[in-house]
Amino acid sequence: MFSESLILTLTAWVFGLVLAGWILVWLQNDLQYLFPRMHNLALDSVTMVASGVISVLIALIMAKLSVRQVNYD
């Protein structure tokens, strides 16, 4: 159960980081005039590690919840 949850959450984590990177580039290129401090925004390592840790914690919680519902009798 944990491996399935981990695969799903890590896939969502990677997809979210890629999407955030694309949106950040789009904002910096096309809408910079709306946000005066746009050049200060970035995806740094702290953001990536924190979101990765949250993904693993969510996988652990989901695995724990799914194991509680499975009856092994």
PDB file of N, CA and C in Angstrom:
ATOM      1  N   MET A   1       0.808  -1.189   0.000  1.00  0.00           N
ATOM      2  CA  MET A   1       0.000   0.000   0.000  1.00  0.00           C
ATOM      3  C   MET A   1       0.857   1.262   0.000  1.00  0.00           C
ATOM      4  N   PHE A   2       1.960   1.228   0.748  1.00  0.00           N
ATOM      5  CA  PHE A   2       2.811   2.414   0.819  1.00  0.00           C
ATOM      6  C   PHE A   2       3.452   2.715  -0.524  1.00  0.00           C
ATOM      7  N   SER A   3       3.872   1.676  -1.230  1.00  0.00           N
ATOM      8  CA  SER A   3       4.540   1.919  -2.517  1.00  0.00           C
ATOM      9  C   SER A   3       3.586   2.562  -3.524  1.00  0.00           C
ATOM     10  N   GLU A   4       2.339   2.134  -3.529  1.00  0.00           N
ATOM     11  CA  GLU A   4       1.360   2.743  -4.436  1.00  0.00           C
ATOM     12  C   GLU A   4       1.122   4.207  -4.076  1.00  0.00           C
ATOM     13  N   SER A   5       0.966   4.478  -2.795  1.00  0.00           N
ATOM     14  CA  SER A   5       0.756   5.857  -2.355  1.00  0.00           C
ATOM     15  C   SER A   5       1.973   6.720  -2.647  1.00  0.00           C
ATOM     16  N   LEU A   6       3.153   6.150  -2.448  1.00  0.00           N
ATOM     17  CA  LEU A   6       4.381   6.906  -2.692  1.00  0.00           C
ATOM     18  C   LEU A   6       4.542   7.231  -4.175  1.00  0.00           C
ATOM     19  N   ILE A   7       4.251   6.278  -5.029  1.00  0.00           N
ATOM     20  CA  ILE A   7       4.350   6.521  -6.473  1.00  0.00           C
ATOM     21  C   ILE A   7       3.385   7.627  -6.890  1.00  0.00           C
ATOM     22  N   LEU A   8       2.165   7.573  -6.396  1.00  0.00           N
ATOM     23  CA  LEU A   8       1.177   8.594  -6.756  1.00  0.00           C
ATOM     24  C   LEU A   8       1.567   9.976  -6.243  1.00  0.00           C
ATOM     25  N   THR A   9       1.991  10.062  -4.992  1.00  0.00           N
ATOM     26  CA  THR A   9       2.323  11.375  -4.445  1.00  0.00           C
ATOM     27  C   THR A   9       3.602  11.937  -5.044  1.00  0.00           C
ATOM     28  N   LEU A  10       4.591  11.095  -5.316  1.00  0.00           N
ATOM     29  CA  LEU A  10       5.815  11.607  -5.934  1.00  0.00           C
ATOM     30  C   LEU A  10       5.579  12.024  -7.380  1.00  0.00           C
ATOM     31  N   THR A  11       4.695  11.319  -8.075  1.00  0.00           N
ATOM     32  CA  THR A  11       4.332  11.740  -9.430  1.00  0.00           C
ATOM     33  C   THR A  11       3.631  13.094  -9.388  1.00  0.00           C
ATOM     34  N   ALA A  12       2.728  13.263  -8.442  1.00  0.00           N
ATOM     35  CA  ALA A  12       2.047  14.552  -8.292  1.00  0.00           C
ATOM     36  C   ALA A  12       3.031  15.645  -7.891  1.00  0.00           C
ATOM     37  N   TRP A  13       4.028  15.309  -7.072  1.00  0.00           N
ATOM     38  CA  TRP A  13       5.054  16.267  -6.651  1.00  0.00           C
ATOM     39  C   TRP A  13       5.868  16.745  -7.847  1.00  0.00           C
ATOM     40  N   VAL A  14       6.312  15.814  -8.671  1.00  0.00           N
ATOM     41  CA  VAL A  14       7.088  16.183  -9.857  1.00  0.00           C
ATOM     42  C   VAL A  14       6.235  17.011 -10.815  1.00  0.00           C
ATOM     43  N   PHE A  15       5.005  16.587 -11.039  1.00  0.00           N
ATOM     44  CA  PHE A  15       4.108  17.336 -11.916  1.00  0.00           C
ATOM     45  C   PHE A  15       3.878  18.751 -11.382  1.00  0.00           C
ATOM     46  N   GLY A  16       3.694  18.878 -10.090  1.00  0.00           N
ATOM     47  CA  GLY A  16       3.498  20.192  -9.483  1.00  0.00           C
ATOM     48  C   GLY A  16       4.712  21.088  -9.615  1.00  0.00           C
ATOM     49  N   LEU A  17       5.911  20.525  -9.439  1.00  0.00           N
ATOM     50  CA  LEU A  17       7.124  21.326  -9.593  1.00  0.00           C
ATOM     51  C   LEU A  17       7.328  21.768 -11.034  1.00  0.00           C
ATOM     52  N   VAL A  18       7.063  20.878 -11.977  1.00  0.00           N
ATOM     53  CA  VAL A  18       7.192  21.240 -13.392  1.00  0.00           C
ATOM     54  C   VAL A  18       6.182  22.327 -13.748  1.00  0.00           C
ATOM     55  N   LEU A  19       4.955  22.164 -13.293  1.00  0.00           N
ATOM     56  CA  LEU A  19       3.926  23.161 -13.567  1.00  0.00           C
ATOM     57  C   LEU A  19       4.272  24.506 -12.925  1.00  0.00           C
ATOM     58  N   ALA A  20       4.772  24.480 -11.704  1.00  0.00           N
ATOM     59  CA  ALA A  20       5.168  25.721 -11.038  1.00  0.00           C
ATOM     60  C   ALA A  20       6.321  26.397 -11.775  1.00  0.00           C
ATOM     61  N   GLY A  21       7.264  25.602 -12.269  1.00  0.00           N
ATOM     62  CA  GLY A  21       8.372  26.171 -13.041  1.00  0.00           C
ATOM     63  C   GLY A  21       7.904  26.817 -14.325  1.00  0.00           C
ATOM     64  N   TRP A  22       7.010  26.146 -15.035  1.00  0.00           N
ATOM     65  CA  TRP A  22       6.471  26.722 -16.276  1.00  0.00           C
ATOM     66  C   TRP A  22       5.687  28.002 -16.005  1.00  0.00           C
ATOM     67  N   ILE A  23       4.876  27.990 -14.965  1.00  0.00           N
ATOM     68  CA  ILE A  23       4.100  29.187 -14.633  1.00  0.00           C
ATOM     69  C   ILE A  23       5.023  30.328 -14.226  1.00  0.00           C
ATOM     70  N   LEU A  24       6.075  30.027 -13.484  1.00  0.00           N
ATOM     71  CA  LEU A  24       7.025  31.056 -13.080  1.00  0.00           C
ATOM     72  C   LEU A  24       7.714  31.678 -14.291  1.00  0.00           C
ATOM     73  N   VAL A  25       8.131  30.849 -15.233  1.00  0.00           N
ATOM     74  CA  VAL A  25       8.756  31.362 -16.456  1.00  0.00           C
ATOM     75  C   VAL A  25       7.762  32.199 -17.247  1.00  0.00           C
ATOM     76  N   TRP A  26       6.526  31.737 -17.346  1.00  0.00           N
ATOM     77  CA  TRP A  26       5.496  32.486 -18.070  1.00  0.00           C
ATOM     78  C   TRP A  26       5.254  33.847 -17.427  1.00  0.00           C
ATOM     79  N   LEU A  27       5.161  33.865 -16.092  1.00  0.00           N
ATOM     80  CA  LEU A  27       4.952  35.131 -15.402  1.00  0.00           C
ATOM     81  C   LEU A  27       6.128  36.076 -15.603  1.00  0.00           C
ATOM     82  N   GLN A  28       7.348  35.545 -15.549  1.00  0.00           N
ATOM     83  CA  GLN A  28       8.523  36.392 -15.720  1.00  0.00           C
ATOM     84  C   GLN A  28       8.639  36.930 -17.136  1.00  0.00           C
ATOM     85  N   ASN A  29       8.239  36.164 -18.117  1.00  0.00           N
ATOM     86  CA  ASN A  29       8.370  36.602 -19.506  1.00  0.00           C
ATOM     87  C   ASN A  29       7.228  37.493 -19.963  1.00  0.00           C
ATOM     88  N   ASP A  30       6.010  37.145 -19.618  1.00  0.00           N
ATOM     89  CA  ASP A  30       4.859  37.826 -20.198  1.00  0.00           C
ATOM     90  C   ASP A  30       4.181  38.838 -19.278  1.00  0.00           C
ATOM     91  N   LEU A  31       4.227  38.624 -17.998  1.00  0.00           N
ATOM     92  CA  LEU A  31       3.473  39.483 -17.086  1.00  0.00           C
ATOM     93  C   LEU A  31       4.360  40.198 -16.072  1.00  0.00           C
ATOM     94  N   GLN A  32       5.584  40.450 -16.433  1.00  0.00           N
ATOM     95  CA  GLN A  32       6.516  41.071 -15.498  1.00  0.00           C
ATOM     96  C   GLN A  32       6.098  42.496 -15.137  1.00  0.00           C
ATOM     97  N   TYR A  33       5.426  43.179 -16.026  1.00  0.00           N
ATOM     98  CA  TYR A  33       4.997  44.551 -15.747  1.00  0.00           C
ATOM     99  C   TYR A  33       3.930  44.614 -14.655  1.00  0.00           C
ATOM    100  N   LEU A  34       3.218  43.516 -14.410  1.00  0.00           N
ATOM    101  CA  LEU A  34       2.206  43.495 -13.353  1.00  0.00           C
ATOM    102  C   LEU A  34       2.804  43.289 -11.966  1.00  0.00           C
ATOM    103  N   PHE A  35       3.950  42.630 -11.915  1.00  0.00           N
ATOM    104  CA  PHE A  35       4.589  42.298 -10.644  1.00  0.00           C
ATOM    105  C   PHE A  35       5.981  42.926 -10.617  1.00  0.00           C
ATOM    106  N   PRO A  36       6.174  44.022  -9.898  1.00  0.00           N
ATOM    107  CA  PRO A  36       7.451  44.730  -9.949  1.00  0.00           C
ATOM    108  C   PRO A  36       8.634  43.939  -9.391  1.00  0.00           C
ATOM    109  N   ARG A  37       8.407  43.019  -8.487  1.00  0.00           N
ATOM    110  CA  ARG A  37       9.524  42.256  -7.905  1.00  0.00           C
ATOM    111  C   ARG A  37       9.550  40.820  -8.415  1.00  0.00           C
ATOM    112  N   MET A  38       9.131  40.629  -9.636  1.00  0.00           N
ATOM    113  CA  MET A  38       9.068  39.290 -10.220  1.00  0.00           C
ATOM    114  C   MET A  38      10.448  38.638 -10.291  1.00  0.00           C
ATOM    115  N   HIS A  39      11.491  39.428 -10.480  1.00  0.00           N
ATOM    116  CA  HIS A  39      12.835  38.856 -10.596  1.00  0.00           C
ATOM    117  C   HIS A  39      13.305  38.221  -9.288  1.00  0.00           C
ATOM    118  N   ASN A  40      12.640  38.495  -8.175  1.00  0.00           N
ATOM    119  CA  ASN A  40      13.013  37.902  -6.888  1.00  0.00           C
ATOM    120  C   ASN A  40      12.392  36.527  -6.659  1.00  0.00           C
ATOM    121  N   LEU A  41      11.407  36.160  -7.468  1.00  0.00           N
ATOM    122  CA  LEU A  41      10.741  34.870  -7.294  1.00  0.00           C
ATOM    123  C   LEU A  41      11.550  33.754  -7.936  1.00  0.00           C
ATOM    124  N   ALA A  42      11.603  32.615  -7.253  1.00  0.00           N
ATOM    125  CA  ALA A  42      12.323  31.456  -7.790  1.00  0.00           C
ATOM    126  C   ALA A  42      11.893  30.201  -7.036  1.00  0.00           C
ATOM    127  N   LEU A  43      12.078  29.067  -7.681  1.00  0.00           N
ATOM    128  CA  LEU A  43      11.905  27.781  -7.011  1.00  0.00           C
ATOM    129  C   LEU A  43      13.273  27.372  -6.481  1.00  0.00           C
ATOM    130  N   ASP A  44      13.459  27.467  -5.183  1.00  0.00           N
ATOM    131  CA  ASP A  44      14.750  27.121  -4.608  1.00  0.00           C
ATOM    132  C   ASP A  44      14.709  25.723  -4.000  1.00  0.00           C
ATOM    133  N   SER A  45      15.836  25.301  -3.479  1.00  0.00           N
ATOM    134  CA  SER A  45      15.945  23.942  -2.949  1.00  0.00           C
ATOM    135  C   SER A  45      15.079  23.744  -1.708  1.00  0.00           C
ATOM    136  N   VAL A  46      14.892  24.781  -0.915  1.00  0.00           N
ATOM    137  CA  VAL A  46      14.052  24.659   0.282  1.00  0.00           C
ATOM    138  C   VAL A  46      12.612  24.339  -0.115  1.00  0.00           C
ATOM    139  N   THR A  47      12.129  24.997  -1.151  1.00  0.00           N
ATOM    140  CA  THR A  47      10.776  24.741  -1.641  1.00  0.00           C
ATOM    141  C   THR A  47      10.637  23.313  -2.131  1.00  0.00           C
ATOM    142  N   MET A  48      11.614  22.848  -2.882  1.00  0.00           N
ATOM    143  CA  MET A  48      11.549  21.495  -3.439  1.00  0.00           C
ATOM    144  C   MET A  48      11.630  20.435  -2.353  1.00  0.00           C
ATOM    145  N   VAL A  49      12.526  20.625  -1.388  1.00  0.00           N
ATOM    146  CA  VAL A  49      12.667  19.642  -0.309  1.00  0.00           C
ATOM    147  C   VAL A  49      11.419  19.633   0.573  1.00  0.00           C
ATOM    148  N   ALA A  50      10.907  20.801   0.904  1.00  0.00           N
ATOM    149  CA  ALA A  50       9.711  20.869   1.751  1.00  0.00           C
ATOM    150  C   ALA A  50       8.519  20.204   1.074  1.00  0.00           C
ATOM    151  N   SER A  51       8.330  20.464  -0.204  1.00  0.00           N
ATOM    152  CA  SER A  51       7.204  19.834  -0.896  1.00  0.00           C
ATOM    153  C   SER A  51       7.422  18.332  -1.049  1.00  0.00           C
ATOM    154  N   GLY A  52       8.664  17.889  -1.200  1.00  0.00           N
ATOM    155  CA  GLY A  52       8.951  16.456  -1.257  1.00  0.00           C
ATOM    156  C   GLY A  52       8.669  15.763   0.063  1.00  0.00           C
ATOM    157  N   VAL A  53       9.043  16.405   1.160  1.00  0.00           N
ATOM    158  CA  VAL A  53       8.778  15.836   2.487  1.00  0.00           C
ATOM    159  C   VAL A  53       7.273  15.756   2.739  1.00  0.00           C
ATOM    160  N   ILE A  54       6.553  16.786   2.354  1.00  0.00           N
ATOM    161  CA  ILE A  54       5.096  16.770   2.506  1.00  0.00           C
ATOM    162  C   ILE A  54       4.485  15.652   1.669  1.00  0.00           C
ATOM    163  N   SER A  55       5.022  15.416   0.481  1.00  0.00           N
ATOM    164  CA  SER A  55       4.516  14.331  -0.370  1.00  0.00           C
ATOM    165  C   SER A  55       4.726  12.971   0.280  1.00  0.00           C
ATOM    166  N   VAL A  56       5.889  12.759   0.861  1.00  0.00           N
ATOM    167  CA  VAL A  56       6.164  11.479   1.524  1.00  0.00           C
ATOM    168  C   VAL A  56       5.271  11.316   2.756  1.00  0.00           C
ATOM    169  N   LEU A  57       5.065  12.389   3.501  1.00  0.00           N
ATOM    170  CA  LEU A  57       4.173  12.308   4.664  1.00  0.00           C
ATOM    171  C   LEU A  57       2.741  11.990   4.251  1.00  0.00           C
ATOM    172  N   ILE A  58       2.289  12.586   3.173  1.00  0.00           N
ATOM    173  CA  ILE A  58       0.943  12.274   2.676  1.00  0.00           C
ATOM    174  C   ILE A  58       0.865  10.817   2.244  1.00  0.00           C
ATOM    175  N   ALA A  59       1.926  10.302   1.617  1.00  0.00           N
ATOM    176  CA  ALA A  59       1.944   8.891   1.221  1.00  0.00           C
ATOM    177  C   ALA A  59       1.864   7.987   2.448  1.00  0.00           C
ATOM    178  N   LEU A  60       2.589   8.338   3.507  1.00  0.00           N
ATOM    179  CA  LEU A  60       2.528   7.546   4.740  1.00  0.00           C
ATOM    180  C   LEU A  60       1.129   7.568   5.352  1.00  0.00           C
ATOM    181  N   ILE A  61       0.521   8.726   5.375  1.00  0.00           N
ATOM    182  CA  ILE A  61      -0.829   8.836   5.942  1.00  0.00           C
ATOM    183  C   ILE A  61      -1.829   8.033   5.119  1.00  0.00           C
ATOM    184  N   MET A  62      -1.755   8.143   3.816  1.00  0.00           N
ATOM    185  CA  MET A  62      -2.692   7.408   2.956  1.00  0.00           C
ATOM    186  C   MET A  62      -2.470   5.899   3.056  1.00  0.00           C
ATOM    187  N   ALA A  63      -1.223   5.472   3.166  1.00  0.00           N
ATOM    188  CA  ALA A  63      -0.944   4.045   3.318  1.00  0.00           C
ATOM    189  C   ALA A  63      -1.489   3.536   4.648  1.00  0.00           C
ATOM    190  N   LYS A  64      -1.312   4.316   5.695  1.00  0.00           N
ATOM    191  CA  LYS A  64      -1.824   3.928   7.011  1.00  0.00           C
ATOM    192  C   LYS A  64      -3.349   3.831   6.994  1.00  0.00           C
ATOM    193  N   LEU A  65      -4.005   4.794   6.363  1.00  0.00           N
ATOM    194  CA  LEU A  65      -5.465   4.757   6.287  1.00  0.00           C
ATOM    195  C   LEU A  65      -5.967   3.588   5.452  1.00  0.00           C
ATOM    196  N   SER A  66      -5.283   3.280   4.364  1.00  0.00           N
ATOM    197  CA  SER A  66      -5.746   2.178   3.517  1.00  0.00           C
ATOM    198  C   SER A  66      -5.498   0.823   4.174  1.00  0.00           C
ATOM    199  N   VAL A  67      -4.436   0.687   4.947  1.00  0.00           N
ATOM    200  CA  VAL A  67      -4.166  -0.577   5.637  1.00  0.00           C
ATOM    201  C   VAL A  67      -5.201  -0.798   6.737  1.00  0.00           C
ATOM    202  N   ARG A  68      -5.658   0.258   7.365  1.00  0.00           N
ATOM    203  CA  ARG A  68      -6.671   0.124   8.413  1.00  0.00           C
ATOM    204  C   ARG A  68      -7.995  -0.363   7.847  1.00  0.00           C
ATOM    205  N   GLN A  69      -8.271  -0.084   6.584  1.00  0.00           N
ATOM    206  CA  GLN A  69      -9.546  -0.477   5.995  1.00  0.00           C
ATOM    207  C   GLN A  69      -9.520  -1.875   5.399  1.00  0.00           C
ATOM    208  N   VAL A  70      -8.341  -2.418   5.140  1.00  0.00           N
ATOM    209  CA  VAL A  70      -8.235  -3.746   4.535  1.00  0.00           C
ATOM    210  C   VAL A  70      -8.382  -4.798   5.629  1.00  0.00           C
ATOM    211  N   ASN A  71      -9.234  -5.780   5.402  1.00  0.00           N
ATOM    212  CA  ASN A  71      -9.448  -6.861   6.350  1.00  0.00           C
ATOM    213  C   ASN A  71      -8.652  -8.070   5.865  1.00  0.00           C
ATOM    214  N   TYR A  72      -7.648  -8.489   6.637  1.00  0.00           N
ATOM    215  CA  TYR A  72      -6.780  -9.586   6.227  1.00  0.00           C
ATOM    216  C   TYR A  72      -7.236 -10.935   6.782  1.00  0.00           C
ATOM    217  N   ASP A  73      -8.483 -11.101   7.110  1.00  0.00           N
ATOM    218  CA  ASP A  73      -8.969 -12.380   7.655  1.00  0.00           C
ATOM    219  C   ASP A  73      -9.163 -13.418   6.600  1.00  0.00           C
TER     220      ASP A  73
END
